[in-house]
XYZ file of C-alpha atoms in Angstrom:
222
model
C 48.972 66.746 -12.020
C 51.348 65.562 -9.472
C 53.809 62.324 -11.366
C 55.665 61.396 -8.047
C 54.651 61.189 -4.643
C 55.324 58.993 -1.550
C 52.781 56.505 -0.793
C 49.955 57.357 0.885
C 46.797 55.757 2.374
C 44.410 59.595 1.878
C 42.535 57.926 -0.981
C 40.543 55.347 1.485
C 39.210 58.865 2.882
C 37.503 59.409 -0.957
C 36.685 55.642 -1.940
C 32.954 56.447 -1.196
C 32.729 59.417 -3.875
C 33.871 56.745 -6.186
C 31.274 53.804 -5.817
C 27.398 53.883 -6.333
C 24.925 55.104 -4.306
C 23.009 52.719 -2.663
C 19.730 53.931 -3.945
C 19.103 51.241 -6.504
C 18.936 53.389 -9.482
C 18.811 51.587 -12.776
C 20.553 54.989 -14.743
C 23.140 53.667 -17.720
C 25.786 55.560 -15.041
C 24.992 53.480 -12.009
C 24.547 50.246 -13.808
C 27.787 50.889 -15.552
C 29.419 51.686 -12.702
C 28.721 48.250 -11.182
C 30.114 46.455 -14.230
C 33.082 48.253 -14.152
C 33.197 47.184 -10.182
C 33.328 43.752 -11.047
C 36.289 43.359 -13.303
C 39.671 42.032 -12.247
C 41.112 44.120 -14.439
C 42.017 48.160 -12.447
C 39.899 51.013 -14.818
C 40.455 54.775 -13.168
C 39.237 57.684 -15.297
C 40.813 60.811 -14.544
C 40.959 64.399 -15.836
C 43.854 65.919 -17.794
C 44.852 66.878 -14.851
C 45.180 63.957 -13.146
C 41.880 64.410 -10.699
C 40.154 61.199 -10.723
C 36.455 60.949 -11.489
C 35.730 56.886 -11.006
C 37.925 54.187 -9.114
C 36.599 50.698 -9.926
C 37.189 48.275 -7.450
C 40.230 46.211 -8.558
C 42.308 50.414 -9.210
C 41.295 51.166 -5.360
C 42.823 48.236 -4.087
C 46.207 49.054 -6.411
C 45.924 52.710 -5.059
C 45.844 51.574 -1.387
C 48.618 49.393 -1.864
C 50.173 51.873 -3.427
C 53.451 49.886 -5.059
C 52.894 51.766 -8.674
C 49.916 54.097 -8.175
C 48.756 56.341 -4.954
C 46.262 58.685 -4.326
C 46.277 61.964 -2.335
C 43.210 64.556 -2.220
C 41.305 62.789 -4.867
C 44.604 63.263 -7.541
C 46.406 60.346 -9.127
C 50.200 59.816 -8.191
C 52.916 57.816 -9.982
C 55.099 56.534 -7.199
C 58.056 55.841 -9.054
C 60.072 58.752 -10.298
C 61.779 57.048 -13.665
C 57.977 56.653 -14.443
C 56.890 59.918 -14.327
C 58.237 61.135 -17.833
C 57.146 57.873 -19.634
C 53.382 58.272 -17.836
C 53.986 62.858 -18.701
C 54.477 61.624 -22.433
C 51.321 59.168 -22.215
C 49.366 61.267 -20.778
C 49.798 64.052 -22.941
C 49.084 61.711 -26.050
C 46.343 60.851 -24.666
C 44.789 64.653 -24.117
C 45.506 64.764 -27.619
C 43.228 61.738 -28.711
C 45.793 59.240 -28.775
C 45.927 55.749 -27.236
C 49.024 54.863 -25.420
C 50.280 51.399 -23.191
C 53.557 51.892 -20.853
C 55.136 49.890 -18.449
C 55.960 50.974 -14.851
C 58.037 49.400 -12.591
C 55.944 47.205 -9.451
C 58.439 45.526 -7.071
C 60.140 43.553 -9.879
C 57.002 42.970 -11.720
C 55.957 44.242 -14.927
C 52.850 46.141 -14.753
C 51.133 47.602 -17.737
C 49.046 50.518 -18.199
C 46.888 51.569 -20.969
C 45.619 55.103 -21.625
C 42.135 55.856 -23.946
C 41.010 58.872 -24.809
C 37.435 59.387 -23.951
C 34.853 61.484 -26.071
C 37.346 62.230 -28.054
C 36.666 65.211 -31.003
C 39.429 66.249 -33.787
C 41.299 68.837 -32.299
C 40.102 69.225 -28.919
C 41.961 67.929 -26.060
C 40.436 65.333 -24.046
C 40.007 65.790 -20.447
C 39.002 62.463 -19.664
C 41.216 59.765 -19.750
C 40.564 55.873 -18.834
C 43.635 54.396 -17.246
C 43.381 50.343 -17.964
C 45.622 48.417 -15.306
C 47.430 45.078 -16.045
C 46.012 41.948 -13.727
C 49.257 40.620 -11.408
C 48.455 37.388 -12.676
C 45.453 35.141 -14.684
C 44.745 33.539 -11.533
C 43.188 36.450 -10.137
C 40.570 36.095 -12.440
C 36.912 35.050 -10.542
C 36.575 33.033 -13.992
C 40.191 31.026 -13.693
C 38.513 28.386 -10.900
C 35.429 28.266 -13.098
C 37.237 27.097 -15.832
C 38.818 24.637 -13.815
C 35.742 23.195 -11.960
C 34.110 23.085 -15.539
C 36.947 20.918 -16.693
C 37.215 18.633 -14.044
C 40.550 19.587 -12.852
C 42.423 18.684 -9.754
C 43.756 21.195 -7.659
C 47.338 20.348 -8.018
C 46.618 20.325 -12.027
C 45.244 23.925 -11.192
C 48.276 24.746 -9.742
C 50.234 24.030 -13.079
C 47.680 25.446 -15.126
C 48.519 28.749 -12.849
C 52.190 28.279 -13.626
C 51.987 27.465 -16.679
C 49.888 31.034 -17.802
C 52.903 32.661 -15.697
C 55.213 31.395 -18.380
C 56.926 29.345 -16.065
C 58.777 26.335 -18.219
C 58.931 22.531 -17.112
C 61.640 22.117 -15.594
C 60.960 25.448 -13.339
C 57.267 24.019 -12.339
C 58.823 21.076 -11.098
C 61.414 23.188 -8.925
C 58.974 25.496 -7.783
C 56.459 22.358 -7.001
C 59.434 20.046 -5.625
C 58.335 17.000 -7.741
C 59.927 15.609 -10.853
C 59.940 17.203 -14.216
C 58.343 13.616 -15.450
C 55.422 14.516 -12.965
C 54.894 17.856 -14.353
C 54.764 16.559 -17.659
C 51.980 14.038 -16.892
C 50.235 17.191 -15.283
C 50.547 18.986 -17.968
C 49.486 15.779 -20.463
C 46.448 15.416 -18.422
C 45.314 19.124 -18.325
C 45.683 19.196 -22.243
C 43.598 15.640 -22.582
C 40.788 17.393 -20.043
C 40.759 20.500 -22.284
C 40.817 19.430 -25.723
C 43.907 21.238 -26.046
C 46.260 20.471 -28.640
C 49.302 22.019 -26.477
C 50.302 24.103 -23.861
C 49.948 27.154 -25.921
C 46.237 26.318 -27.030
C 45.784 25.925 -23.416
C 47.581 29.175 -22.534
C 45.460 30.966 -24.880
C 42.203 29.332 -24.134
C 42.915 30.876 -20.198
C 44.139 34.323 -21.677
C 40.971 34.662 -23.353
C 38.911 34.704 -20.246
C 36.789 37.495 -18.968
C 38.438 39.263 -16.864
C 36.108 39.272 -13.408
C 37.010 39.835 -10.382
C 37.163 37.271 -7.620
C 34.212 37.245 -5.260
C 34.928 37.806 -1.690
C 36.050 34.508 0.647
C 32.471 34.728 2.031
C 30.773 35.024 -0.955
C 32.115 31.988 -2.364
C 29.555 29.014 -3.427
């Protein structure tokens, strides 16, 4: 398994072995296959050796962009070299039936990564490995306007709502919105009153708690 490599746009080249067939089939594999497709959430399963097996489509988008993860010849690359031990070590635990969750390093951004076993029997390595990515942000979620709409929100509340589940505090809404803390606050007031939130952390964690789907396409919007 390769841990560092320059970016790299070969894995566009494999995205088909990755998705469905287009026959229809009902099989438990197909069907799950399409779930996994439509969560915002990255899942990759790959061998012990790094080969991947399955690409859902919010990983294929991360390995394209390549800012963490990367692709070449159908093996899994960690872009950043003071990475590559911390990912060696999870890895490893993970062949030997262990659960792990690192950070890398993404442009300034924390991104988190969990490793599962799969199939896993008392002592026998695993050789399949589900790699869990972190979502960028809550917004990304095709549920986060859904809960919005359903609450009656107005888009600039929606905005703060955003903010707010990026742990932003008053006083930095406000600068990052260019209106007055006092306006923010009555945002915020109103977003708890339309919620039946007691505070912004109920609120927080009512949006955490979200299914994590992935946003439909611009045209498929309705």
């Amino acid at each position: 398994m390769t841990l560092y490599a320059q970016p790299n746009a070969a894995f566009l080249e494999l995205a088909s072995a990755f998705s469905p067939d287009e026959t229809g089939s009902d099989s438990a594999p197909a069907l799950l296959m399409l779930l996994v497709d439509e969560l915002a959430h990255g899942v990759l399963v790959v061998t012990a050796q790094g080969r991947i097996l399955h690409a859902n489509q919010a990983a294929r988008r991360e390995l394209d962009h390549a800012a963490v993860l990367g692709a070449e010849k159908g093996e899994l690359r960690v872009l950043m070299p003071a990475d590559a031990k911390a990912f060696q070590s999870a890895m490893g635990k993970a062949i030997a039936g262990k659960r792990g969750l690192i950070k890398l390093a993404a442009e300034g951004v924390d991104f988190t990564l969990a490793l599962v076993p799969l199939q896993r029997q008392a002592g026998i390595p695993c050789d399949r490995i589900a790699l869990v990515l972190s979502r960028v942000g809550v917004s990304e979620s095709g549920v986060f306007g859904a809960f919005a709409r359903n609450h009656g929100l107005t888009h600039t509340e929606e905005q703060v709502l955003v903010l707010l589940c990026r742990c932003l505090s008053t006083p930095e809404i406000a600068i990052q919105m260019k209106v007055a803390v006092s306006t923010v606050r009555s945002h915020v007031r109103s977003l708890c009153a339309k919620t039946a939130s007691s505070g912004v952390r109920e609120l927080v964690n009512r949006v955490a708690i979200l299914p994590p789907i992935a946003p439909l396409p611009l045209g498929q919007i309705h």
